[in-house]
Structures are given as structure tokens and as C-alpha cells.
Short mmCIF file of C-alpha atoms in Angstrom, two decimals:
data_model
loop_
_atom_site.label_atom_id
_atom_site.label_comp_id
_atom_site.label_asym_id
_atom_site.label_seq_id
_atom_site.Cartn_x
_atom_site.Cartn_y
_atom_site.Cartn_z
CA MET A 1 -6.30 -1.44 -9.48
CA TRP A 2 -5.21 0.07 -12.52
CA MET A 3 -1.40 -1.30 -11.36
CA ILE A 4 -3.15 -5.09 -11.94
CA PHE A 5 -4.18 -3.75 -15.08
CA TRP A 6 -1.44 -2.45 -16.84
CA GLY A 7 0.73 -5.14 -14.85
CA LEU A 8 -1.51 -8.00 -16.86
CA LEU A 9 -2.48 -6.28 -20.12
CA LEU A 10 1.25 -4.86 -21.34
CA PHE A 11 3.79 -7.82 -19.56
CA VAL A 12 1.87 -11.64 -18.46
CA PHE A 13 -0.91 -11.93 -21.67
CA PHE A 14 1.32 -9.81 -24.28
CA ASP A 15 5.00 -10.93 -24.98
CA PHE A 16 7.47 -7.98 -26.91
CA ARG A 17 9.42 -9.61 -28.57
CA ILE A 18 12.50 -8.69 -31.00
CA ASN A 19 15.53 -11.20 -32.06
CA GLY A 20 14.88 -13.31 -28.75
CA ILE A 21 15.15 -10.70 -26.41
CA VAL A 22 11.91 -10.21 -24.35
CA PHE A 23 11.15 -6.72 -23.32
CA THR A 24 7.44 -7.42 -21.41
CA PRO A 25 8.99 -10.11 -19.33
CA ASP A 26 6.23 -11.45 -17.26
CA PHE A 27 7.75 -10.97 -13.99
CA VAL A 28 7.44 -7.18 -14.04
CA GLY A 29 3.56 -8.19 -15.18
CA PHE A 30 3.44 -10.41 -11.86
CA PHE A 31 5.33 -7.72 -9.81
CA LEU A 32 2.70 -4.84 -10.77
CA VAL A 33 0.19 -7.11 -10.33
CA TRP A 34 1.31 -7.71 -7.08
CA LEU A 35 1.79 -4.00 -6.24
CA GLY A 36 -1.43 -3.60 -7.04
CA ILE A 37 -3.15 -6.31 -5.35
CA ILE A 38 -1.40 -5.45 -1.35
CA ARG A 39 -2.76 -1.74 -2.15
CA CYS A 40 -6.30 -2.86 -2.26
CA ARG A 41 -6.30 -4.02 1.74
CA GLY A 42 -10.01 -2.93 2.09
CA ILE A 43 -10.53 -6.11 -0.27
CA GLN A 44 -10.02 -9.49 2.25
CA THR A 45 -9.27 -11.92 -0.68
CA PHE A 46 -6.86 -9.46 -1.58
CA ALA A 47 -5.23 -9.73 1.28
CA ARG A 48 -5.99 -13.27 2.26
CA TYR A 49 -3.87 -13.88 -0.98
CA HIS A 50 -1.69 -12.04 -2.30
CA TRP A 51 1.29 -13.83 -2.48
CA THR A 52 0.02 -15.84 -5.17
CA ALA A 53 1.08 -12.84 -7.36
CA LEU A 54 4.33 -12.64 -5.26
CA VAL A 55 5.08 -16.29 -5.93
CA ALA A 56 3.92 -15.88 -9.94
CA CYS A 57 6.86 -12.95 -10.17
CA MET A 58 9.04 -15.44 -8.28
CA PHE A 59 8.93 -18.50 -10.63
CA SER A 60 8.41 -16.07 -14.13
CA GLY A 61 11.52 -14.02 -12.96
CA GLY A 62 13.78 -17.39 -12.39
CA GLN A 63 12.07 -18.77 -15.55
CA TYR A 64 13.34 -15.47 -17.61
CA VAL A 65 16.96 -15.87 -15.75
CA PHE A 66 17.00 -19.47 -16.67
CA THR A 67 16.04 -19.50 -20.26
CA GLY A 68 17.73 -16.81 -21.14
CA PHE A 69 20.69 -18.74 -20.71
CA THR A 70 19.40 -21.60 -22.08
CA GLU A 71 17.31 -20.45 -24.95
CA TYR A 72 19.78 -22.02 -27.71
CA THR A 73 20.67 -25.31 -26.08
CA SER A 74 18.64 -28.07 -27.75
CA TYR A 75 17.80 -30.14 -24.06
CA LEU A 76 14.48 -27.60 -23.19
CA GLY A 77 12.19 -29.68 -24.78
CA GLU A 78 10.70 -31.21 -21.92
CA LEU A 79 11.91 -28.71 -19.46
CA GLU A 80 10.03 -25.83 -20.60
CA LEU A 81 6.75 -27.77 -21.17
CA SER A 82 6.99 -28.05 -17.79
CA PHE A 83 8.25 -24.11 -17.70
CA THR A 84 5.25 -23.04 -19.45
CA LEU A 85 2.46 -25.46 -17.59
CA VAL A 86 3.43 -24.33 -13.99
CA ARG A 87 3.34 -20.77 -15.58
CA THR A 88 -0.01 -21.35 -17.08
CA VAL A 89 -1.29 -22.89 -13.47
CA LEU A 90 -0.36 -20.01 -11.13
CA GLN A 91 -1.65 -17.64 -14.44
CA ALA A 92 -4.66 -19.09 -13.71
CA VAL A 93 -4.45 -19.15 -10.08
CA VAL A 94 -3.72 -14.78 -10.11
CA THR A 95 -6.34 -13.90 -12.65
CA TYR A 96 -9.01 -15.90 -10.61
CA VAL A 97 -7.88 -14.01 -7.36
CA ILE A 98 -8.57 -10.71 -9.29
CA VAL A 99 -11.91 -12.36 -10.09
CA LYS A 100 -12.53 -13.44 -6.51
CA GLY A 101 -11.69 -10.08 -5.31
CA MET A 102 -14.18 -7.98 -8.21
CA VAL A 103 -16.88 -10.66 -6.99
CA GLU A 104 -16.05 -9.56 -3.49
CA LEU A 105 -15.90 -5.92 -3.90
CA GLU A 106 -18.95 -6.04 -5.32
CA THR A 107 -21.00 -7.70 -2.95
CA ASN A 108 -20.08 -5.46 0.22
CA THR A 109 -20.32 -2.67 -1.48
CA GLY A 110 -24.06 -3.58 -3.19
CA GLN A 111 -22.52 -2.02 -6.18
CA ASN A 112 -23.26 -4.13 -10.01
CA LEU A 113 -19.17 -4.26 -11.07
CA LYS A 114 -20.10 -6.49 -13.67
CA SER A 115 -18.08 -9.20 -12.29
CA ARG A 116 -20.24 -12.16 -13.34
CA GLY A 117 -18.80 -11.41 -16.77
CA LEU A 118 -15.32 -10.66 -16.06
CA PHE A 119 -15.70 -14.35 -14.03
CA TYR A 120 -17.10 -16.15 -17.25
CA ALA A 121 -14.19 -14.55 -19.16
CA TRP A 122 -11.54 -15.71 -16.94
CA LEU A 123 -13.18 -18.94 -17.55
CA LEU A 124 -12.61 -19.49 -21.03
CA MET A 125 -9.40 -17.42 -21.21
CA GLU A 126 -8.03 -20.77 -18.56
CA VAL A 127 -10.46 -23.18 -20.27
CA VAL A 128 -8.67 -22.44 -24.25
CA SER A 129 -5.27 -21.56 -22.83
CA ALA A 130 -5.21 -24.88 -20.91
CA CYS A 131 -6.56 -26.77 -24.06
CA GLY A 132 -4.38 -25.15 -26.31
CA THR A 133 -1.24 -25.69 -24.62
CA VAL A 134 -1.81 -29.83 -24.43
CA LEU A 135 -2.89 -29.99 -27.97
CA THR A 136 -0.13 -27.61 -29.34
CA TYR A 137 2.17 -29.54 -27.85
CA LEU A 138 0.50 -33.40 -27.99
CA LEU A 139 -0.49 -32.67 -31.83
CA ASP A 140 2.24 -30.22 -32.98
CA SER A 141 -0.28 -29.30 -35.30
CA LEU A 142 0.36 -25.54 -37.28
CA LEU A 143 -3.00 -25.19 -37.94
CA VAL A 144 -3.35 -26.61 -34.04
CA SER A 145 -1.27 -23.50 -33.10
CA ILE A 146 -2.52 -20.88 -34.98
CA ILE A 147 -6.04 -21.27 -33.76
CA THR A 148 -5.32 -22.02 -30.63
CA ILE A 149 -3.62 -18.37 -30.34
CA ILE A 150 -6.80 -17.02 -31.92
CA VAL A 151 -8.85 -18.11 -29.56
CA SER A 152 -6.17 -17.43 -26.57
CA VAL A 153 -5.87 -13.70 -27.97
CA ILE A 154 -10.26 -13.19 -27.97
CA GLY A 155 -9.98 -14.73 -24.56
CA VAL A 156 -7.17 -12.18 -22.86
CA VAL A 157 -9.10 -9.56 -24.80
CA TRP A 158 -12.22 -10.03 -23.34
CA TYR A 159 -11.21 -10.66 -19.89
CA LEU A 160 -9.22 -7.52 -20.12
CA VAL A 161 -12.52 -6.11 -21.59
CA LYS A 162 -14.24 -7.01 -18.15
CA PHE A 163 -11.22 -6.14 -16.04
CA TYR A 164 -11.37 -2.67 -17.96
CA GLN A 165 -15.28 -2.11 -17.00
CA CYS A 166 -15.38 -3.25 -13.35
CA LEU A 167 -12.51 -0.70 -13.09
CA LYS A 168 -14.65 1.83 -15.13
CA MET A 169 -17.44 1.28 -12.93
CA ILE A 170 -15.48 1.56 -9.36
CA SER A 171 -13.71 4.93 -10.81
CA ARG A 172 -17.76 6.35 -11.44
CA ASP A 173 -18.55 5.56 -7.86
CA GLY A 174 -16.02 6.13 -6.32
CA ILE A 175 -15.53 2.91 -4.20
CA SER A 176 -12.71 2.92 -1.83
CA LEU A 177 -10.49 -0.18 -2.00
CA GLN A 178 -9.21 0.66 1.38
CA PRO A 179 -10.40 -0.75 4.83
CA ARG A 180 -12.45 0.82 7.11
CA SER A 181 -11.64 2.76 9.92
CA SER A 182 -12.14 1.58 13.07
CA LYS A 183 -13.87 4.79 13.42
CA GLU A 184 -17.22 4.57 11.93
#
């Protein structure tokens, strides 16, 4: 689970760039999320929907390669918007799978993992992200962009804090994420 957290924190949610070079590409984060999800075999939601993180990894890897070669051309406008919208949807799906996995783990163990707070943080994060993306492209205003960035950062930080709290509860209670053996 910690691999999922670090993949989201260091690669998916935050971009570190210098002179247009991305040092934390999304596809690395989605790959770490996928690795973390497949290691949690005891959570059926993860077992069933692990492929979502792999699709996000492949898409964002393709986007990274494509935009890396065409970053300085002028014809990317609509295509870049399409990439951004697909990436936003994939990120929403992957982070929702994580939320559903935490809810399932909480239900199966009977432990309070604070998954309800994680769900509300996810909901805020995704609504703000979707609305911000659309408004930024429709209004093309600096003020809208700044407000969107500020509210988006708050939503992402809230999601990460809630996810971190869930992980601390799992660690504290010693909850196993592996399937139970048939001997039990």
C-alpha cells in the first residue's frame, strides 16, 4: 500500500519540471500504483480492477513520449486537451479503485480505516479537477487558472492526507492485505 501512496505523491499528483523536462513522469507513478495494487491480493477490488492502473501507465507513457517530441510545436492545442481529459478520467478511475479497495478492506476487517473521509476527499479532488480543466480551457483566464490550481492542490493534499491516515490505521492494526489461505 505504501508503494501506491508514494507513486501517487511523487509522480502522479505532482510534476517536477526544469526547462520543460519532466523529472517525475506520471507513467512511473501509475506503474508504482499498479505494482502496489497487485501486491494487495487480499482485496478483491484490487484483484478485479488492477488493470486500470496499468492502462493509465501505458497511456501516460505514450503521452510522455508523444508530447516529449512535439512539445515545441504549435499544433498540439486540441490534441493536448484530449490527452489531458483522458488522463484526468484515468486518474479518477485509478484513485476511485483505491478508495473502493480501502472501503472493502474496512468492511472485511471490521476496523475503522477512515475510508469515508478518503471517499469525500476523492470526490472533492475529482470534481475540482474536472471543473477546473473545463473552465480553464473555456474561459482562458489567469484568475480561473490560479483559483483552480489552488483548490486542486488543496483537494490533492486532502486526498493524500486521508490515504495516509488509512495506511497508518492498517499499519497500527496489523491488517493483512494478502488472501487468507484455505487452511484457515
